[in-house]
PDB file of C-alpha atoms and ligand atoms in Angstrom:
ATOM      1  CA  MET H   3     131.590  91.994 105.738  1.00 96.00           C
ATOM      2  CA  ARG H   4     128.697  91.855 103.334  1.00 98.00           C
ATOM      3  CA  LEU H   5     125.238  92.887 104.576  1.00 98.00           C
ATOM      4  CA  ALA H   6     122.005  92.585 102.587  1.00 98.00           C
ATOM      5  CA  HIS H   7     118.947  94.719 103.358  1.00 98.00           C
ATOM      6  CA  CYS H   8     115.445  93.774 102.200  1.00 98.00           C
ATOM      7  CA  SER H   9     111.988  94.838 103.324  1.00 98.00           C
ATOM      8  CA  ASP H  10     108.213  94.704 102.883  1.00 98.00           C
ATOM      9  CA  LEU H  11     107.828  91.230 101.457  1.00 97.00           C
ATOM     10  CA  HIS H  12     104.094  91.034 102.228  1.00 94.00           C
ATOM     11  CA  LEU H  13     104.164  87.299 101.607  1.00 92.00           C
ATOM     12  CA  LEU H  14     100.647  86.172 100.885  1.00 83.00           C
ATOM     13  CA  SER H  15      99.258  82.759 101.613  1.00 70.00           C
ATOM     14  CA  HIS H  16      95.706  82.191 102.630  1.00 59.00           C
ATOM     15  CA  ASP H  17      96.080  78.431 102.712  1.00 57.00           C
ATOM     16  CA  GLY H  18      93.920  77.189 105.487  1.00 47.00           C
ATOM     17  CA  ALA H  19      93.047  80.679 106.767  1.00 51.00           C
ATOM     18  CA  ARG H  20      89.826  80.586 108.667  1.00 53.00           C
ATOM     19  CA  TRP H  21      87.713  83.483 107.492  1.00 50.00           C
ATOM     20  CA  LEU H  22      86.307  83.932 110.949  1.00 48.00           C
ATOM     21  CA  ASP H  23      89.825  84.919 112.031  1.00 58.00           C
ATOM     22  CA  LEU H  24      89.702  87.896 109.740  1.00 60.00           C
ATOM     23  CA  ALA H  25      87.682  89.990 112.134  1.00 54.00           C
ATOM     24  CA  ASN H  26      87.597  93.751 112.619  1.00 59.00           C
ATOM     25  CA  LYS H  27      90.416  95.697 111.013  1.00 63.00           C
ATOM     26  CA  ARG H  28      91.475  92.797 108.889  1.00 66.00           C
ATOM     27  CA  TRP H  29      88.401  93.229 106.696  1.00 67.00           C
ATOM     28  CA  ILE H  30      89.893  96.421 105.292  1.00 69.00           C
ATOM     29  CA  GLY H  31      93.069  94.538 104.555  1.00 67.00           C
ATOM     30  CA  VAL H  32      91.134  91.714 102.961  1.00 69.00           C
ATOM     31  CA  MET H  33      89.326  94.087 100.605  1.00 64.00           C
ATOM     32  CA  ASN H  34      92.621  95.713  99.704  1.00 68.00           C
ATOM     33  CA  LEU H  35      94.236  92.363  99.055  1.00 66.00           C
ATOM     34  CA  LEU H  36      91.383  91.221  96.885  1.00 59.00           C
ATOM     35  CA  SER H  37      91.496  94.398  94.841  1.00 60.00           C
ATOM     36  CA  SER H  38      95.191  94.687  94.058  1.00 69.00           C
ATOM     37  CA  ARG H  39      97.856  93.599  96.471  1.00 72.00           C
ATOM     38  CA  SER H  40      97.826  89.918  95.713  1.00 71.00           C
ATOM     39  CA  ARG H  41      98.485  90.652  92.049  1.00 80.00           C
ATOM     40  CA  HIS H  42     101.389  93.020  92.733  1.00 90.00           C
ATOM     41  CA  TYR H  43     103.410  91.263  95.446  1.00 91.00           C
ATOM     42  CA  HIS H  44     104.954  88.036  94.249  1.00 92.00           C
ATOM     43  CA  VAL H  45     106.105  85.195  96.465  1.00 93.00           C
ATOM     44  CA  ALA H  46     108.189  84.022  93.469  1.00 94.00           C
ATOM     45  CA  ALA H  47     110.292  87.185  93.776  1.00 97.00           C
ATOM     46  CA  PHE H  48     111.231  86.353  97.361  1.00 97.00           C
ATOM     47  CA  GLU H  49     111.988  82.757  96.414  1.00 97.00           C
ATOM     48  CA  ALA H  50     114.361  84.078  93.721  1.00 98.00           C
ATOM     49  CA  MET H  51     115.810  86.567  96.226  1.00 98.00           C
ATOM     50  CA  VAL H  52     116.580  83.770  98.666  1.00 98.00           C
ATOM     51  CA  GLU H  53     118.478  81.898  95.933  1.00 98.00           C
ATOM     52  CA  ASP H  54     120.334  85.081  95.014  1.00 98.00           C
ATOM     53  CA  LEU H  55     121.214  85.872  98.640  1.00 98.00           C
ATOM     54  CA  ASN H  56     122.521  82.341  99.031  1.00 98.00           C
ATOM     55  CA  ALA H  57     124.819  82.922  96.018  1.00 97.00           C
ATOM     56  CA  GLN H  58     126.126  86.473  96.673  1.00 97.00           C
ATOM     57  CA  GLY H  59     128.491  85.811  99.568  1.00 96.00           C
ATOM     58  CA  ILE H  60     126.193  87.602 102.007  1.00 98.00           C
ATOM     59  CA  GLU H  61     127.238  87.303 105.655  1.00 98.00           C
ATOM     60  CA  HIS H  62     124.155  88.873 107.224  1.00 98.00           C
ATOM     61  CA  VAL H  63     120.629  89.496 105.953  1.00 98.00           C
ATOM     62  CA  LEU H  64     118.518  92.245 107.509  1.00 98.00           C
ATOM     63  CA  CYS H  65     114.792  92.481 106.823  1.00 98.00           C
ATOM     64  CA  THR H  66     113.008  95.617 108.046  1.00 98.00           C
ATOM     65  CA  GLY H  67     109.513  94.190 108.455  1.00 97.00           C
ATOM     66  CA  ASP H  68     106.135  93.725 106.833  1.00 95.00           C
ATOM     67  CA  VAL H  69     106.778  90.044 106.182  1.00 96.00           C
ATOM     68  CA  THR H  70     102.988  89.487 106.231  1.00 91.00           C
ATOM     69  CA  ASN H  71      99.869  91.384 105.122  1.00 87.00           C
ATOM     70  CA  LEU H  72      97.314  90.773 107.829  1.00 83.00           C
ATOM     71  CA  ALA H  73      99.397  89.298 110.656  1.00 86.00           C
ATOM     72  CA  LEU H  74      97.549  85.970 110.343  1.00 85.00           C
ATOM     73  CA  ARG H  75      99.177  82.951 111.944  1.00 87.00           C
ATOM     74  CA  GLN H  76      99.095  81.185 108.569  1.00 86.00           C
ATOM     75  CA  GLU H  77     100.953  84.082 106.972  1.00 88.00           C
ATOM     76  CA  PHE H  78     103.661  84.147 109.646  1.00 93.00           C
ATOM     77  CA  GLU H  79     104.154  80.395 109.313  1.00 93.00           C
ATOM     78  CA  PHE H  80     104.253  80.648 105.516  1.00 94.00           C
ATOM     79  CA  ALA H  81     106.791  83.516 105.693  1.00 96.00           C
ATOM     80  CA  ARG H  82     108.863  81.597 108.218  1.00 97.00           C
ATOM     81  CA  ARG H  83     109.108  78.597 105.878  1.00 97.00           C
ATOM     82  CA  LYS H  84     110.370  80.921 103.112  1.00 97.00           C
ATOM     83  CA  PHE H  85     112.979  82.550 105.386  1.00 98.00           C
ATOM     84  CA  ASP H  86     114.175  79.138 106.510  1.00 98.00           C
ATOM     85  CA  LYS H  87     115.452  78.543 102.956  1.00 98.00           C
ATOM     86  CA  LEU H  88     118.197  81.123 103.591  1.00 98.00           C
ATOM     87  CA  ALA H  89     121.416  79.174 104.062  1.00 98.00           C
ATOM     88  CA  LEU H  90     122.653  81.589 106.747  1.00 98.00           C
ATOM     89  CA  GLY H  91     119.987  80.632 109.300  1.00 98.00           C
ATOM     90  CA  PRO H  92     118.358  82.726 112.060  1.00 98.00           C
ATOM     91  CA  LEU H  93     121.589  83.745 113.818  1.00 98.00           C
ATOM     92  CA  ASP H  94     122.773  85.549 110.682  1.00 98.00           C
ATOM     93  CA  VAL H  95     119.397  86.728 109.458  1.00 98.00           C
ATOM     94  CA  THR H  96     117.708  89.504 111.436  1.00 98.00           C
ATOM     95  CA  VAL H  97     114.017  90.298 111.012  1.00 98.00           C
ATOM     96  CA  ILE H  98     112.171  93.131 112.756  1.00 97.00           C
ATOM     97  CA  PRO H  99     108.366  93.614 112.636  1.00 96.00           C
ATOM     98  CA  GLY H 100     106.539  96.087 110.395  1.00 95.00           C
ATOM     99  CA  ASN H 101     103.126  97.635 110.905  1.00 92.00           C
ATOM    100  CA  HIS H 102     101.499  94.851 108.879  1.00 89.00           C
ATOM    101  CA  ASP H 103     102.996  92.324 111.302  1.00 89.00           C
ATOM    102  CA  ALA H 104     101.201  94.185 114.086  1.00 85.00           C
ATOM    103  CA  TYR H 105      98.011  94.658 112.102  1.00 71.00           C
ATOM    104  CA  VAL H 106      95.904  93.648 115.034  1.00 68.00           C
ATOM    105  CA  ALA H 107      96.884  93.322 118.669  1.00 68.00           C
ATOM    106  CA  GLN H 108      97.655  89.575 118.310  1.00 66.00           C
ATOM    107  CA  GLY H 109     100.221  90.313 115.577  1.00 63.00           C
ATOM    108  CA  VAL H 110     103.112  91.224 117.867  1.00 76.00           C
ATOM    109  CA  PRO H 111     102.995  88.027 119.976  1.00 86.00           C
ATOM    110  CA  LEU H 112     102.602  85.983 116.772  1.00 91.00           C
ATOM    111  CA  PHE H 113     105.703  87.637 115.309  1.00 94.00           C
ATOM    112  CA  SER H 114     107.625  86.747 118.481  1.00 92.00           C
ATOM    113  CA  GLU H 115     106.311  83.184 118.366  1.00 94.00           C
ATOM    114  CA  THR H 116     107.099  82.506 114.709  1.00 96.00           C
ATOM    115  CA  PHE H 117     110.132  84.765 114.054  1.00 96.00           C
ATOM    116  CA  GLY H 118     111.567  84.925 117.591  1.00 95.00           C
ATOM    117  CA  ASP H 119     114.908  83.324 116.733  1.00 96.00           C
ATOM    118  CA  TYR H 120     115.402  85.812 113.870  1.00 98.00           C
ATOM    119  CA  ALA H 121     115.221  88.604 116.451  1.00 96.00           C
ATOM    120  CA  THR H 122     117.073  87.125 119.429  1.00 96.00           C
ATOM    121  CA  PRO H 123     119.490  89.545 121.066  1.00 97.00           C
ATOM    122  CA  ASP H 124     123.052  88.390 121.711  1.00 98.00           C
ATOM    123  CA  ALA H 125     123.941  87.178 125.185  1.00 96.00           C
ATOM    124  CA  GLY H 126     124.721  90.174 127.362  1.00 95.00           C
ATOM    125  CA  TRP H 127     122.200  92.427 125.601  1.00 96.00           C
ATOM    126  CA  ALA H 128     118.958  91.389 127.281  1.00 93.00           C
ATOM    127  CA  TRP H 129     117.115  94.180 129.123  1.00 94.00           C
ATOM    128  CA  GLU H 130     116.406  93.990 132.826  1.00 91.00           C
ATOM    129  CA  GLU H 131     113.141  95.012 134.413  1.00 91.00           C
ATOM    130  CA  ASP H 132     114.653  98.285 135.663  1.00 90.00           C
ATOM    131  CA  HIS H 133     115.011  99.396 132.027  1.00 92.00           C
ATOM    132  CA  ARG H 134     111.249  99.258 131.610  1.00 90.00           C
ATOM    133  CA  HIS H 135     109.725 102.709 131.141  1.00 89.00           C
ATOM    134  CA  SER H 136     106.029 101.899 131.476  1.00 88.00           C
ATOM    135  CA  ALA H 137     103.710  98.917 131.765  1.00 83.00           C
ATOM    136  CA  ASP H 138     103.155  98.739 127.973  1.00 81.00           C
ATOM    137  CA  ASP H 139     106.857  99.199 127.125  1.00 84.00           C
ATOM    138  CA  ILE H 140     107.969  96.078 125.200  1.00 84.00           C
ATOM    139  CA  LEU H 141     111.252  95.366 126.925  1.00 86.00           C
ATOM    140  CA  HIS H 142     112.547  93.125 124.122  1.00 91.00           C
ATOM    141  CA  TRP H 143     113.639  96.113 121.972  1.00 94.00           C
ATOM    142  CA  PRO H 144     116.134  97.247 120.850  1.00 97.00           C
ATOM    143  CA  ILE H 145     117.862  93.993 120.009  1.00 97.00           C
ATOM    144  CA  VAL H 146     121.625  93.985 119.492  1.00 98.00           C
ATOM    145  CA  ARG H 147     123.496  91.430 117.386  1.00 98.00           C
ATOM    146  CA  VAL H 148     127.240  91.833 116.876  1.00 98.00           C
ATOM    147  CA  ARG H 149     128.766  89.988 113.920  1.00 98.00           C
ATOM    148  CA  GLY H 150     132.463  90.776 113.381  1.00 97.00           C
ATOM    149  CA  GLU H 151     132.783  94.521 112.831  1.00 97.00           C
ATOM    150  CA  LEU H 152     129.027  94.856 112.257  1.00 98.00           C
ATOM    151  CA  ALA H 153     126.617  95.730 115.073  1.00 98.00           C
ATOM    152  CA  ILE H 154     122.945  95.385 114.147  1.00 98.00           C
ATOM    153  CA  ILE H 155     120.551  97.331 116.346  1.00 98.00           C
ATOM    154  CA  GLY H 156     116.949  96.307 115.620  1.00 98.00           C
ATOM    155  CA  LEU H 157     114.023  98.492 116.681  1.00 97.00           C
ATOM    156  CA  SER H 158     110.278  97.945 116.784  1.00 96.00           C
ATOM    157  CA  THR H 159     107.983 100.791 115.738  1.00 94.00           C
ATOM    158  CA  SER H 160     105.058  98.543 115.052  1.00 85.00           C
ATOM    159  CA  ARG H 161     101.827  98.467 116.941  1.00 78.00           C
ATOM    160  CA  ALA H 162      98.183  98.005 116.024  1.00 78.00           C
ATOM    161  CA  THR H 163      96.910 101.427 114.908  1.00 82.00           C
ATOM    162  CA  PRO H 164      93.405 102.766 114.116  1.00 80.00           C
ATOM    163  CA  TRP H 165      91.743 101.994 110.785  1.00 76.00           C
ATOM    164  CA  PHE H 166      93.230 103.758 107.752  1.00 79.00           C
ATOM    165  CA  THR H 167      96.451 104.602 109.562  1.00 87.00           C
ATOM    166  CA  ALA H 168      99.888 102.998 109.397  1.00 91.00           C
ATOM    167  CA  TYR H 169     102.052 105.149 111.631  1.00 94.00           C
ATOM    168  CA  GLY H 170     104.631 103.839 114.062  1.00 95.00           C
ATOM    169  CA  SER H 171     106.331 104.928 117.240  1.00 95.00           C
ATOM    170  CA  LEU H 172     109.302 103.821 119.300  1.00 96.00           C
ATOM    171  CA  GLY H 173     108.217 105.008 122.723  1.00 94.00           C
ATOM    172  CA  HIS H 174     110.239 106.695 125.419  1.00 95.00           C
ATOM    173  CA  GLY H 175     111.598 103.490 126.954  1.00 95.00           C
ATOM    174  CA  GLN H 176     112.918 102.062 123.693  1.00 96.00           C
ATOM    175  CA  LEU H 177     114.523 105.418 122.776  1.00 97.00           C
ATOM    176  CA  LYS H 178     116.255 105.533 126.143  1.00 97.00           C
ATOM    177  CA  ARG H 179     117.577 102.020 125.673  1.00 97.00           C
ATOM    178  CA  LEU H 180     118.660 102.879 122.105  1.00 98.00           C
ATOM    179  CA  ARG H 181     120.762 105.757 123.411  1.00 98.00           C
ATOM    180  CA  HIS H 182     122.243 103.404 125.986  1.00 97.00           C
ATOM    181  CA  VAL H 183     123.166 100.884 123.236  1.00 98.00           C
ATOM    182  CA  LEU H 184     124.676 103.465 120.882  1.00 98.00           C
ATOM    183  CA  LEU H 185     126.916 104.815 123.647  1.00 98.00           C
ATOM    184  CA  ASP H 186     127.875 101.361 124.975  1.00 98.00           C
ATOM    185  CA  GLU H 187     131.631 100.961 124.802  1.00 98.00           C
ATOM    186  CA  ARG H 188     131.225  97.346 123.629  1.00 98.00           C
ATOM    187  CA  LEU H 189     130.163  98.846 120.276  1.00 98.00           C
ATOM    188  CA  SER H 190     133.051 101.272 119.988  1.00 95.00           C
ATOM    189  CA  GLY H 191     134.830 100.679 116.659  1.00 94.00           C
ATOM    190  CA  LYS H 192     131.877  98.669 115.324  1.00 97.00           C
ATOM    191  CA  ILE H 193     129.786  99.705 112.326  1.00 97.00           C
ATOM    192  CA  ARG H 194     126.476 100.475 114.020  1.00 98.00           C
ATOM    193  CA  VAL H 195     123.575  99.741 111.682  1.00 98.00           C
ATOM    194  CA  ILE H 196     120.113 100.631 112.989  1.00 98.00           C
ATOM    195  CA  ALA H 197     117.143  98.754 111.483  1.00 98.00           C
ATOM    196  CA  ILE H 198     113.720 100.379 111.768  1.00 98.00           C
ATOM    197  CA  HIS H 199     110.529  99.749 109.785  1.00 98.00           C
ATOM    198  CA  HIS H 200     109.146 103.304 109.506  1.00 98.00           C
ATOM    199  CA  PRO H 201     111.165 106.069 107.823  1.00 98.00           C
ATOM    200  CA  PRO H 202     112.829 108.103 110.599  1.00 98.00           C
ATOM    201  CA  ALA H 203     113.868 111.131 108.480  1.00 98.00           C
ATOM    202  CA  GLY H 204     112.508 113.366 105.726  1.00 96.00           C
ATOM    203  CA  ASN H 205     108.953 114.252 104.761  1.00 96.00           C
ATOM    204  CA  ARG H 206     107.674 110.725 105.058  1.00 97.00           C
ATOM    205  CA  ALA H 207     108.696 110.511 108.706  1.00 97.00           C
ATOM    206  CA  ARG H 208     106.477 113.540 109.373  1.00 97.00           C
ATOM    207  CA  SER H 209     103.296 112.061 107.883  1.00 96.00           C
ATOM    208  CA  LYS H 210     100.646 111.822 110.598  1.00 94.00           C
ATOM    209  CA  ILE H 211      99.071 108.874 108.763  1.00 94.00           C
ATOM    210  CA  ARG H 212     102.107 106.773 107.825  1.00 95.00           C
ATOM    211  CA  GLY H 213     105.108 108.348 109.518  1.00 97.00           C
ATOM    212  CA  LEU H 214     107.092 107.853 112.705  1.00 97.00           C
ATOM    213  CA  ARG H 215     105.341 109.726 115.505  1.00 96.00           C
ATOM    214  CA  ASP H 216     108.481 110.239 117.596  1.00 97.00           C
ATOM    215  CA  HIS H 217     110.934 110.881 114.740  1.00 98.00           C
ATOM    216  CA  LEU H 218     112.165 114.092 116.420  1.00 98.00           C
ATOM    217  CA  ALA H 219     113.050 112.230 119.615  1.00 98.00           C
ATOM    218  CA  PHE H 220     114.804 109.575 117.484  1.00 98.00           C
ATOM    219  CA  ALA H 221     116.760 112.311 115.649  1.00 98.00           C
ATOM    220  CA  HIS H 222     117.762 113.710 119.016  1.00 98.00           C
ATOM    221  CA  VAL H 223     119.235 110.357 120.092  1.00 98.00           C
ATOM    222  CA  ILE H 224     121.167 110.076 116.813  1.00 98.00           C
ATOM    223  CA  ALA H 225     122.446 113.665 117.152  1.00 98.00           C
ATOM    224  CA  GLU H 226     123.850 112.814 120.559  1.00 98.00           C
ATOM    225  CA  ALA H 227     124.957 109.202 120.196  1.00 98.00           C
ATOM    226  CA  GLY H 228     125.518 108.744 116.435  1.00 97.00           C
ATOM    227  CA  ALA H 229     125.208 105.699 114.182  1.00 97.00           C
ATOM    228  CA  ASP H 230     126.869 104.610 110.950  1.00 97.00           C
ATOM    229  CA  LEU H 231     123.821 103.646 108.897  1.00 98.00           C
ATOM    230  CA  ILE H 232     120.057 103.602 109.411  1.00 98.00           C
ATOM    231  CA  VAL H 233     117.987 101.339 107.143  1.00 98.00           C
ATOM    232  CA  HIS H 234     114.207 101.210 106.885  1.00 98.00           C
ATOM    233  CA  GLY H 235     111.292 100.023 104.762  1.00 98.00           C
ATOM    234  CA  HIS H 236     107.547 100.835 104.808  1.00 97.00           C
ATOM    235  CA  GLU H 237     107.403 103.206 101.814  1.00 97.00           C
ATOM    236  CA  HIS H 238     108.006 100.568  99.104  1.00 96.00           C
ATOM    237  CA  VAL H 239     110.401 102.872  97.285  1.00 96.00           C
ATOM    238  CA  ASP H 240     114.158 103.526  97.525  1.00 96.00           C
ATOM    239  CA  LEU H 241     114.798 106.604  99.682  1.00 96.00           C
ATOM    240  CA  VAL H 242     117.924 108.488 100.658  1.00 95.00           C
ATOM    241  CA  GLU H 243     118.034 110.897 103.583  1.00 96.00           C
ATOM    242  CA  THR H 244     120.470 111.830 106.330  1.00 96.00           C
ATOM    243  CA  LEU H 245     120.226 112.636 110.018  1.00 97.00           C
ATOM    244  CA  ALA H 246     122.701 114.824 111.870  1.00 97.00           C
ATOM    245  CA  GLY H 247     125.080 112.903 114.093  1.00 97.00           C
ATOM    246  CA  PRO H 248     127.562 114.267 116.622  1.00 97.00           C
ATOM    247  CA  GLU H 249     130.246 116.700 115.429  1.00 93.00           C
ATOM    248  CA  GLY H 250     128.609 117.521 112.114  1.00 90.00           C
ATOM    249  CA  VAL H 251     128.551 113.917 110.874  1.00 94.00           C
ATOM    250  CA  HIS H 252     125.754 113.025 108.431  1.00 95.00           C
ATOM    251  CA  VAL H 253     124.302 109.613 109.223  1.00 97.00           C
ATOM    252  CA  PRO H 254     122.897 107.982 106.065  1.00 96.00           C
ATOM    253  CA  VAL H 255     119.238 106.909 106.216  1.00 97.00           C
ATOM    254  CA  ARG H 256     118.363 104.462 103.436  1.00 97.00           C
ATOM    255  CA  GLY H 257     114.970 103.043 102.568  1.00 97.00           C
ATOM    256  CA  VAL H 258     114.641 100.091 100.229  1.00 97.00           C
ATOM    257  CA  ALA H 259     111.654  99.239  98.033  1.00 97.00           C
ATOM    258  CA  SER H 260     109.577  96.094  98.569  1.00 98.00           C
ATOM    259  CA  GLY H 261     111.298  92.769  97.987  1.00 98.00           C
ATOM    260  CA  THR H 262     108.339  91.301  96.091  1.00 97.00           C
ATOM    261  CA  TYR H 263     106.572  94.103  94.158  1.00 96.00           C
ATOM    262  CA  PHE H 264     106.209  93.907  90.407  1.00 94.00           C
ATOM    263  CA  HIS H 265     103.578  95.867  88.518  1.00 92.00           C
ATOM    264  CA  ASN H 266     103.688  99.205  86.710  1.00 88.00           C
ATOM    265  CA  LYS H 267     106.371 101.200  88.540  1.00 91.00           C
ATOM    266  CA  PRO H 268     109.807 100.038  87.348  1.00 90.00           C
ATOM    267  CA  ASP H 269     111.667 102.019  90.025  1.00 91.00           C
ATOM    268  CA  ARG H 270     109.823  99.943  92.621  1.00 95.00           C
ATOM    269  CA  THR H 271     110.376  96.500  91.120  1.00 96.00           C
ATOM    270  CA  ALA H 272     111.348  93.936  93.784  1.00 98.00           C
ATOM    271  CA  ARG H 273     114.867  94.498  95.044  1.00 98.00           C
ATOM    272  CA  TYR H 274     117.332  94.327  97.891  1.00 98.00           C
ATOM    273  CA  ARG H 275     120.536  96.239  98.626  1.00 97.00           C
ATOM    274  CA  ILE H 276     123.997  94.942  99.447  1.00 97.00           C
ATOM    275  CA  TYR H 277     126.365  96.940 101.681  1.00 97.00           C
ATOM    276  CA  ASP H 278     130.066  96.089 101.677  1.00 96.00           C
ATOM    277  CA  MET H 279     132.056  96.916 104.779  1.00 95.00           C
ATOM    278  CA  ALA H 280     135.765  96.793 105.546  1.00 94.00           C
ATOM    279  CA  GLY H 281     138.149  98.445 107.999  1.00 93.00           C
ATOM    280  CA  GLY H 282     135.306  99.705 110.158  1.00 92.00           C
ATOM    281  CA  GLN H 283     133.632 101.540 107.260  1.00 92.00           C
ATOM    282  CA  ILE H 284     130.934 101.060 104.658  1.00 94.00           C
ATOM    283  CA  THR H 285     132.896 100.852 101.430  1.00 93.00           C
ATOM    284  CA  GLY H 286     130.048 100.639  98.933  1.00 93.00           C
ATOM    285  CA  ASP H 287     126.505  99.567  98.199  1.00 95.00           C
ATOM    286  CA  HIS H 288     124.538  98.338  95.240  1.00 95.00           C
ATOM    287  CA  VAL H 289     121.076  97.093  94.497  1.00 97.00           C
ATOM    288  CA  ARG H 290     119.930  93.816  92.934  1.00 98.00           C
ATOM    289  CA  VAL H 291     116.575  93.803  91.191  1.00 97.00           C
ATOM    290  CA  TRP H 292     114.143  91.031  90.231  1.00 97.00           C
ATOM    291  CA  ASP H 293     113.946  90.120  86.588  1.00 96.00           C
ATOM    292  CA  PRO H 294     110.506  88.469  86.447  1.00 93.00           C
ATOM    293  CA  GLU H 295     110.965  87.160  82.920  1.00 93.00           C
ATOM    294  CA  ASN H 296     114.041  85.157  83.853  1.00 95.00           C
ATOM    295  CA  ARG H 297     112.906  84.664  87.455  1.00 93.00           C
ATOM    296  CA  ARG H 298     116.219  85.823  88.896  1.00 97.00           C
ATOM    297  CA  PHE H 299     117.873  88.856  90.469  1.00 98.00           C
ATOM    298  CA  ALA H 300     120.384  90.988  88.557  1.00 97.00           C
ATOM    299  CA  PRO H 301     122.338  94.229  89.207  1.00 95.00           C
ATOM    300  CA  GLY H 302     120.030  97.275  89.203  1.00 92.00           C
ATOM    301  CA  GLU H 303     120.315 101.030  88.647  1.00 80.00           C
ATOM    302  CA  PRO H 304     121.896 103.102  91.426  1.00 73.00           C
ATOM    303  CA  THR H 305     119.430 104.795  93.779  1.00 65.00           C
ATOM    304  CA  ARG H 306     118.385 108.293  92.708  1.00 56.00           C
ATOM    305  CA  PRO H 307     119.330 111.143  95.068  1.00 47.00           C
ATOM    306  CA  VAL H 308     117.328 112.436  98.023  1.00 42.00           C
ATOM    307  CA  ASP H 309     113.605 111.950  97.650  1.00 40.00           C
ATOM    308  CA  ALA H 310     112.028 115.357  98.122  1.00 38.00           C
ATOM    309  CA  ALA H 311     108.430 114.353  97.407  1.00 39.00           C
ATOM    310  CA  PRO H 312     105.885 115.530  99.966  1.00 38.00           C
ATOM    311  CA  ALA H 313     104.528 112.973 102.396  1.00 38.00           C
ATOM    312  CA  ARG H 314     101.753 111.046 100.719  1.00 38.00           C
ATOM    313  CA  GLN H 315      98.291 110.801 102.169  1.00 38.00           C
ATOM    314  CA  GLN H 316      97.626 107.505 100.477  1.00 38.00           C
ATOM    315  CA  SER H 317      95.756 104.487 101.707  1.00 39.00           C
ATOM    316  CA  ALA H 318      97.315 103.270 104.908  1.00 41.00           C
ATOM    317  CA  ILE H 319      97.026  99.637 103.951  1.00 39.00           C
TER     318      ILE H 319
HETATM  319 FE1  FE2 E 406     104.927  97.452 103.583  1.00 65.99          FE
HETATM  320 FE1  FE2 E 407     104.806  99.159 106.528  1.00 65.99          FE
END
């Protein structure tokens, strides 16, 4: 089984965007976009990635969110058209939302409307009303998709947050359901891969501005129920951490850099990571990086060891 993980595409198209739609919080995003983002995140990189993914024998693609910048309908539709060029199709491509896809309150329903079939749970994994924890608990998550020996468990941490913040949270209900999934005997013997947008471990998880508010409760679920791999995005840099699983097991937590960035930080140049799996185990991983000169992806340097940098207090957008 060959799984590809990409994240934080921030695909930018303002074709037909009505400026009146860009109310409230979006103005901050608009200023940010005008100043730098549009020059640093390249749709051409994702187009090349799609071609590369189609050629690398990938059996499942997993994208951990931030497909848009401002959660505009036009952006979701533009991103959707790009994803539809993946030969695998929505059943074998899983997309979860990032904080930019929930930039304003309308973002979450728009994600569901435009990317719904990329986040459909398998039959038998839909949640019933009695699993709801509170009125604002989004019962759709986690989603579970089993493909051969691979079990993808997709989470949503993304909600509209106050200006200048970009934190996420899972919520009590989703954490309870996650525990339920991880302990479900239908997944016994499967390689359980959890997809989450915000980093759930390390210093960056603890950031009040950009981190995962309930990372300790998440760690508690992993310590009890275990997982085989946790992948995330959000930080636009490759990260390696671990979380304690049951019986002293270290569960790898891997962040991948943006899939479209190219500017002045070579270790962040657009990339995605391939995981190979066989016999119920992850047998290896490697990264493929955008070569903007030749407009194609090529093998990249291995990820450096654990990132020990302190949580950044940088701009939240
Ligand atoms: Fe992002
Ligand atoms: Fe993000």
